[in-house]
Amino acid sequence: MLTKSPYRCPGDDSVIHHACAGMLSHWPKPVGEQVARTSLGETRVLSVGPATGHPIVVLAGGDLPAAGLRDLAGSFDPSRRVLLVDLPGLPGASACTRPEGNVHAAYGRWLTEVLDVLEVGVVPILGLGWAASAAAAITDVERVEKLVLAAPLGLVPRARWHRALIPGLQWRNEPNFENTERYLRALAGSGFEPDDATLRWSCRVGAYCTSLAGMPRIGRSLWQRWNGRAVEVVVGDQDPLVHIAPLRKVAEEIGARFEVVEGAGRLLPLEAPALLAEEMFAPIR
């Protein structure tokens, strides 16, 4: 059973919200902030780029909050308006509310509400990590110009035994800098060096947040709605949490483009931000 909050104790959300604010201090330029009031509570949205630019929506998915997606936001064409959204119920700056039943239906309604509040029509959407299946669950698929799902969780069964398992348990049990850095290295591809902001953020997640391992998979009927539409699935070939073969199979079921990033792991917004930005506008072959 999913908990109603991603946090271990009452008040822990304020620590995480403060950490998100701290991460924004590392951004080279001012970032716009607004709150969308939705059926899942307050949703924090960051905006980068001109207000008149054609929008792009990015859903942060648990590994990093919207405030941690600086490199990704900076990789898009500066003429575009990049809207970075923290999902309610995941570690980030939004509300604690996590739906307890019909999770994807609830997130699907929520995402449509967010687009309405932001006053965007048809828009490309990038879903990261657990936010990938939430993005795919949007109630109105006609609102999505192109759907890109990066390092997705919630589409196929998560790997149970992998190289990040033991480092992850150590990180949860004692989330100090050493254990956190070891865990991030296990999640990412070879040679990855976490920066200080990411390291401090992940320490706090280990200390104050619960595991997302119990999040359910998206239902087949919701996934099949994307058959023949502009969908791309992107995964690192060293992602320890995803089995590539079954993920490729579900992508092929709907005719989605499937991209494997060599040498990358699960932290694609940090490991390959320029590639993700490029894939948002790559034609579906």
Tab-separated table of C-alpha atoms in Angstrom:
chain	number	residue	atom	x	y	z
A	1	MET	CA	0.000	0.000	0.000
A	2	LEU	CA	1.350	3.410	-0.921
A	3	THR	CA	1.689	5.934	1.846
A	4	LYS	CA	-0.117	9.232	1.431
A	5	SER	CA	3.142	11.138	1.813
A	6	PRO	CA	6.654	10.566	0.468
A	7	TYR	CA	8.120	11.761	3.777
A	8	ARG	CA	9.093	9.753	6.831
A	9	CYS	CA	7.757	12.107	9.510
A	10	PRO	CA	5.499	15.182	9.741
A	11	GLY	CA	7.518	18.275	8.968
A	12	ASP	CA	10.058	16.508	6.777
A	13	ASP	CA	8.486	18.112	3.722
A	14	SER	CA	9.695	21.531	4.918
A	15	VAL	CA	13.295	20.232	4.930
A	16	ILE	CA	12.940	18.992	1.359
A	17	HIS	CA	11.256	22.200	0.202
A	18	HIS	CA	14.122	24.178	1.737
A	19	ALA	CA	16.601	21.922	-0.078
A	20	CYS	CA	14.846	22.657	-3.390
A	21	ALA	CA	15.139	26.381	-2.729
A	22	GLY	CA	18.836	25.891	-2.001
A	23	MET	CA	19.372	24.126	-5.315
A	24	LEU	CA	17.945	27.125	-7.165
A	25	SER	CA	20.819	29.215	-5.827
A	26	HIS	CA	23.109	27.257	-8.180
A	27	TRP	CA	21.204	28.375	-11.301
A	28	PRO	CA	23.105	30.965	-13.348
A	29	LYS	CA	20.008	33.030	-14.151
A	30	PRO	CA	16.801	33.916	-12.291
A	31	VAL	CA	14.098	31.251	-12.480
A	32	GLY	CA	10.385	31.987	-12.504
A	33	GLU	CA	8.239	30.209	-9.914
A	34	GLN	CA	4.507	29.687	-9.672
A	35	VAL	CA	2.023	27.459	-7.887
A	36	ALA	CA	-0.691	25.496	-9.676
A	37	ARG	CA	-3.559	24.521	-7.372
A	38	THR	CA	-4.775	21.065	-8.371
A	39	SER	CA	-6.754	18.074	-7.119
A	40	LEU	CA	-3.478	16.705	-5.665
A	41	GLY	CA	-2.630	19.943	-3.884
A	42	GLU	CA	-0.177	22.715	-4.658
A	43	THR	CA	2.095	21.968	-7.602
A	44	ARG	CA	5.303	23.985	-7.910
A	45	VAL	CA	6.366	24.956	-11.407
A	46	LEU	CA	9.671	26.546	-12.410
A	47	SER	CA	9.972	28.407	-15.684
A	48	VAL	CA	13.040	29.211	-17.766
A	49	GLY	CA	13.129	31.200	-20.981
A	50	PRO	CA	10.885	33.924	-22.434
A	51	ALA	CA	7.234	33.972	-21.379
A	52	THR	CA	6.248	34.198	-25.050
A	53	GLY	CA	8.346	31.182	-26.087
A	54	HIS	CA	6.736	27.941	-27.227
A	55	PRO	CA	6.438	25.854	-24.042
A	56	ILE	CA	8.014	22.522	-23.132
A	57	VAL	CA	6.808	20.657	-20.035
A	58	VAL	CA	9.272	18.569	-18.010
A	59	LEU	CA	8.035	16.365	-15.151
A	60	ALA	CA	10.611	15.654	-12.451
A	61	GLY	CA	10.485	12.024	-11.412
A	62	GLY	CA	11.945	11.429	-7.960
A	63	ASP	CA	15.687	11.137	-8.584
A	64	LEU	CA	15.950	14.917	-8.897
A	65	PRO	CA	13.431	17.706	-8.220
A	66	ALA	CA	12.632	20.400	-10.755
A	67	ALA	CA	15.230	22.590	-9.023
A	68	GLY	CA	17.889	19.958	-9.777
A	69	LEU	CA	17.293	20.024	-13.548
A	70	ARG	CA	19.475	23.066	-14.244
A	71	ASP	CA	21.661	21.377	-16.877
A	72	LEU	CA	18.660	19.941	-18.699
A	73	ALA	CA	16.769	23.249	-18.719
A	74	GLY	CA	19.876	25.001	-20.050
A	75	SER	CA	20.200	22.508	-22.904
A	76	PHE	CA	16.993	23.580	-24.646
A	77	ASP	CA	16.845	26.304	-27.262
A	78	PRO	CA	16.879	29.584	-25.261
A	79	SER	CA	13.902	30.814	-27.286
A	80	ARG	CA	11.706	28.099	-25.739
A	81	ARG	CA	9.809	28.381	-22.467
A	82	VAL	CA	10.763	25.400	-20.299
A	83	LEU	CA	8.279	24.528	-17.552
A	84	LEU	CA	9.709	22.210	-14.895
A	85	VAL	CA	7.130	20.539	-12.674
A	86	ASP	CA	7.463	18.694	-9.347
A	87	LEU	CA	4.904	15.911	-9.005
A	88	PRO	CA	2.848	15.965	-5.799
A	89	GLY	CA	3.691	12.902	-3.751
A	90	LEU	CA	7.297	12.693	-4.958
A	91	PRO	CA	10.274	14.364	-3.242
A	92	GLY	CA	10.317	17.969	-4.386
A	93	ALA	CA	8.680	21.326	-3.827
A	94	SER	CA	5.058	20.286	-4.458
A	95	ALA	CA	2.418	19.013	-2.028
A	96	CYS	CA	2.859	15.775	-0.086
A	97	THR	CA	-0.334	14.297	-1.524
A	98	ARG	CA	0.170	10.929	-3.177
A	99	PRO	CA	-2.954	9.136	-4.444
A	100	GLU	CA	-3.621	5.919	-2.548
A	101	GLY	CA	-5.719	4.217	-5.221
A	102	ASN	CA	-6.033	4.519	-9.024
A	103	VAL	CA	-2.673	6.245	-8.976
A	104	HIS	CA	-2.279	6.775	-12.709
A	105	ALA	CA	-5.852	7.959	-13.184
A	106	ALA	CA	-5.255	10.549	-10.449
A	107	TYR	CA	-1.953	11.697	-11.963
A	108	GLY	CA	-3.527	11.775	-15.423
A	109	ARG	CA	-6.219	14.192	-14.231
A	110	TRP	CA	-3.621	16.188	-12.322
A	111	LEU	CA	-1.425	16.700	-15.381
A	112	THR	CA	-4.332	17.961	-17.450
A	113	GLU	CA	-5.166	20.391	-14.638
A	114	VAL	CA	-1.572	21.636	-14.597
A	115	LEU	CA	-1.625	22.325	-18.346
A	116	ASP	CA	-4.872	24.235	-17.902
A	117	VAL	CA	-3.460	26.378	-15.075
A	118	LEU	CA	-0.316	27.076	-17.120
A	119	GLU	CA	-2.549	28.019	-20.073
A	120	VAL	CA	-0.696	25.836	-22.553
A	121	GLY	CA	-2.439	24.039	-25.369
A	122	VAL	CA	-0.670	21.277	-27.263
A	123	VAL	CA	2.817	20.823	-25.832
A	124	PRO	CA	5.755	18.372	-25.879
A	125	ILE	CA	6.119	16.599	-22.522
A	126	LEU	CA	9.206	14.951	-21.050
A	127	GLY	CA	8.588	12.556	-18.148
A	128	LEU	CA	11.571	11.500	-16.045
A	129	GLY	CA	11.786	8.383	-13.876
A	130	TRP	CA	8.514	7.698	-12.049
A	131	ALA	CA	6.994	10.744	-13.758
A	132	ALA	CA	7.204	8.906	-17.088
A	133	SER	CA	4.192	6.720	-16.373
A	134	ALA	CA	2.351	9.709	-14.865
A	135	ALA	CA	2.931	11.624	-18.106
A	136	ALA	CA	1.667	8.682	-20.148
A	137	ALA	CA	-1.502	8.626	-18.033
A	138	ILE	CA	-2.627	12.156	-18.994
A	139	THR	CA	-6.378	12.174	-19.505
A	140	ASP	CA	-6.243	14.069	-22.799
A	141	VAL	CA	-3.575	12.640	-25.111
A	142	GLU	CA	-4.491	15.254	-27.725
A	143	ARG	CA	-2.760	17.853	-25.531
A	144	VAL	CA	0.612	16.159	-26.100
A	145	GLU	CA	2.610	17.139	-29.189
A	146	LYS	CA	5.282	14.540	-28.402
A	147	LEU	CA	5.817	12.351	-25.349
A	148	VAL	CA	9.388	11.516	-24.308
A	149	LEU	CA	9.877	9.075	-21.417
A	150	ALA	CA	13.420	9.086	-20.052
A	151	ALA	CA	14.819	6.467	-17.647
A	152	PRO	CA	11.179	5.445	-17.178
A	153	LEU	CA	9.836	3.547	-14.208
A	154	GLY	CA	6.283	2.273	-14.032
A	155	LEU	CA	6.162	0.843	-17.568
A	156	VAL	CA	7.691	-2.602	-16.909
A	157	PRO	CA	8.651	-4.474	-13.723
A	158	ARG	CA	11.543	-2.852	-11.925
A	159	ALA	CA	14.756	-4.858	-11.630
A	160	ARG	CA	14.840	-6.594	-8.234
A	161	TRP	CA	18.532	-7.479	-8.095
A	162	HIS	CA	21.028	-4.970	-9.425
A	163	ARG	CA	24.344	-3.283	-8.674
A	164	ALA	CA	22.693	-0.343	-6.880
A	165	LEU	CA	20.746	-2.530	-4.429
A	166	ILE	CA	23.332	-2.790	-1.641
A	167	PRO	CA	24.567	0.815	-2.005
A	168	GLY	CA	20.905	1.883	-1.918
A	169	LEU	CA	20.249	0.026	1.323
A	170	GLN	CA	23.369	1.555	2.867
A	171	TRP	CA	22.253	5.002	1.695
A	172	ARG	CA	18.789	4.570	3.226
A	173	ASN	CA	20.225	3.271	6.492
A	174	GLU	CA	22.931	5.937	6.834
A	175	PRO	CA	22.583	8.736	4.250
A	176	ASN	CA	25.949	10.407	4.786
A	177	PHE	CA	28.021	11.903	1.949
A	178	GLU	CA	30.091	8.761	1.456
A	179	ASN	CA	27.132	6.385	1.170
A	180	THR	CA	25.178	8.849	-0.952
A	181	GLU	CA	28.020	9.299	-3.415
A	182	ARG	CA	28.465	5.522	-3.648
A	183	TYR	CA	24.765	5.095	-4.372
A	184	LEU	CA	24.690	7.806	-7.059
A	185	ARG	CA	27.700	6.252	-8.750
A	186	ALA	CA	25.911	2.889	-8.731
A	187	LEU	CA	22.832	4.437	-10.333
A	188	ALA	CA	24.719	6.278	-13.064
A	189	GLY	CA	26.951	5.113	-15.876
A	190	SER	CA	30.676	4.625	-15.526
A	191	GLY	CA	32.722	7.720	-14.721
A	192	PHE	CA	29.838	9.746	-13.288
A	193	GLU	CA	30.831	12.432	-10.768
A	194	PRO	CA	27.912	13.909	-8.783
A	195	ASP	CA	28.173	17.634	-8.141
A	196	ASP	CA	27.831	19.066	-4.646
A	197	ALA	CA	24.218	20.200	-5.089
A	198	THR	CA	23.088	16.760	-6.251
A	199	LEU	CA	25.028	15.047	-3.481
A	200	ARG	CA	23.462	17.216	-0.772
A	201	TRP	CA	19.990	16.782	-2.240
A	202	SER	CA	20.293	13.001	-2.344
A	203	CYS	CA	21.541	12.941	1.264
A	204	ARG	CA	18.361	14.673	2.341
A	205	VAL	CA	16.165	12.337	0.292
A	206	GLY	CA	17.777	9.350	1.983
A	207	ALA	CA	17.240	10.858	5.416
A	208	TYR	CA	13.740	12.292	5.090
A	209	CYS	CA	11.912	10.422	2.294
A	210	THR	CA	10.377	6.985	1.934
A	211	SER	CA	11.149	4.565	-0.900
A	212	LEU	CA	9.179	4.763	-4.147
A	213	ALA	CA	9.661	1.051	-4.852
A	214	GLY	CA	5.958	0.324	-4.332
A	215	MET	CA	4.695	2.630	-7.077
A	216	PRO	CA	2.457	0.646	-9.466
A	217	ARG	CA	2.822	0.126	-13.193
A	218	ILE	CA	0.617	1.934	-15.683
A	219	GLY	CA	-2.367	-0.036	-16.926
A	220	ARG	CA	-2.299	-1.499	-20.425
A	221	SER	CA	-5.375	0.440	-21.544
A	222	LEU	CA	-3.755	3.768	-20.668
A	223	TRP	CA	-0.539	2.786	-22.433
A	224	GLN	CA	-2.289	1.543	-25.596
A	225	ARG	CA	-3.869	4.969	-26.162
A	226	TRP	CA	-0.463	6.088	-27.449
A	227	ASN	CA	-0.416	3.589	-30.302
A	228	GLY	CA	0.715	5.391	-33.441
A	229	ARG	CA	1.371	8.692	-31.667
A	230	ALA	CA	4.659	10.565	-31.290
A	231	VAL	CA	6.254	8.738	-28.357
A	232	GLU	CA	9.901	8.089	-27.567
A	233	VAL	CA	11.417	5.993	-24.784
A	234	VAL	CA	15.015	6.794	-23.776
A	235	VAL	CA	17.070	4.624	-21.423
A	236	GLY	CA	20.731	4.365	-20.473
A	237	ASP	CA	22.353	1.038	-21.294
A	238	GLN	CA	23.775	0.974	-17.747
A	239	ASP	CA	20.537	1.835	-15.933
A	240	PRO	CA	20.461	-0.708	-13.068
A	241	LEU	CA	16.735	-0.392	-12.347
A	242	VAL	CA	15.409	-1.156	-15.828
A	243	HIS	CA	15.448	-4.316	-17.919
A	244	ILE	CA	15.968	-3.024	-21.448
A	245	ALA	CA	14.448	-5.963	-23.382
A	246	PRO	CA	10.933	-5.775	-21.861
A	247	LEU	CA	11.021	-1.971	-22.018
A	248	ARG	CA	11.845	-2.154	-25.712
A	249	LYS	CA	8.954	-4.589	-26.173
A	250	VAL	CA	6.335	-2.297	-24.623
A	251	ALA	CA	7.675	0.582	-26.733
A	252	GLU	CA	7.342	-1.525	-29.882
A	253	GLU	CA	3.751	-2.412	-28.956
A	254	ILE	CA	2.674	1.180	-29.601
A	255	GLY	CA	5.197	1.959	-32.345
A	256	ALA	CA	7.289	4.237	-30.117
A	257	ARG	CA	10.856	5.123	-30.951
A	258	PHE	CA	13.324	3.427	-28.569
A	259	GLU	CA	16.677	5.034	-27.833
A	260	VAL	CA	19.453	3.426	-25.768
A	261	VAL	CA	22.136	5.839	-24.538
A	262	GLU	CA	25.509	4.122	-24.401
A	263	GLY	CA	27.542	4.601	-21.240
A	264	ALA	CA	24.682	6.245	-19.327
A	265	GLY	CA	22.732	5.022	-16.338
A	266	ARG	CA	19.588	6.218	-14.638
A	267	LEU	CA	20.506	9.895	-14.080
A	268	LEU	CA	20.026	10.994	-17.688
A	269	PRO	CA	19.229	14.667	-16.896
A	270	LEU	CA	22.734	14.899	-15.397
A	271	GLU	CA	24.544	12.424	-17.640
A	272	ALA	CA	23.088	13.368	-21.031
A	273	PRO	CA	21.036	16.597	-20.761
A	274	ALA	CA	21.824	17.781	-24.296
A	275	LEU	CA	20.738	14.454	-25.768
A	276	LEU	CA	17.406	14.587	-23.914
A	277	ALA	CA	16.787	18.121	-25.142
A	278	GLU	CA	17.579	17.021	-28.689
A	279	GLU	CA	15.292	13.972	-28.512
A	280	MET	CA	12.330	16.174	-27.565
A	281	PHE	CA	12.272	17.406	-31.150
A	282	ALA	CA	13.738	14.469	-33.072
A	283	PRO	CA	11.283	13.107	-35.657
A	284	ILE	CA	9.737	9.723	-34.943
A	285	ARG	CA	10.961	7.289	-37.577
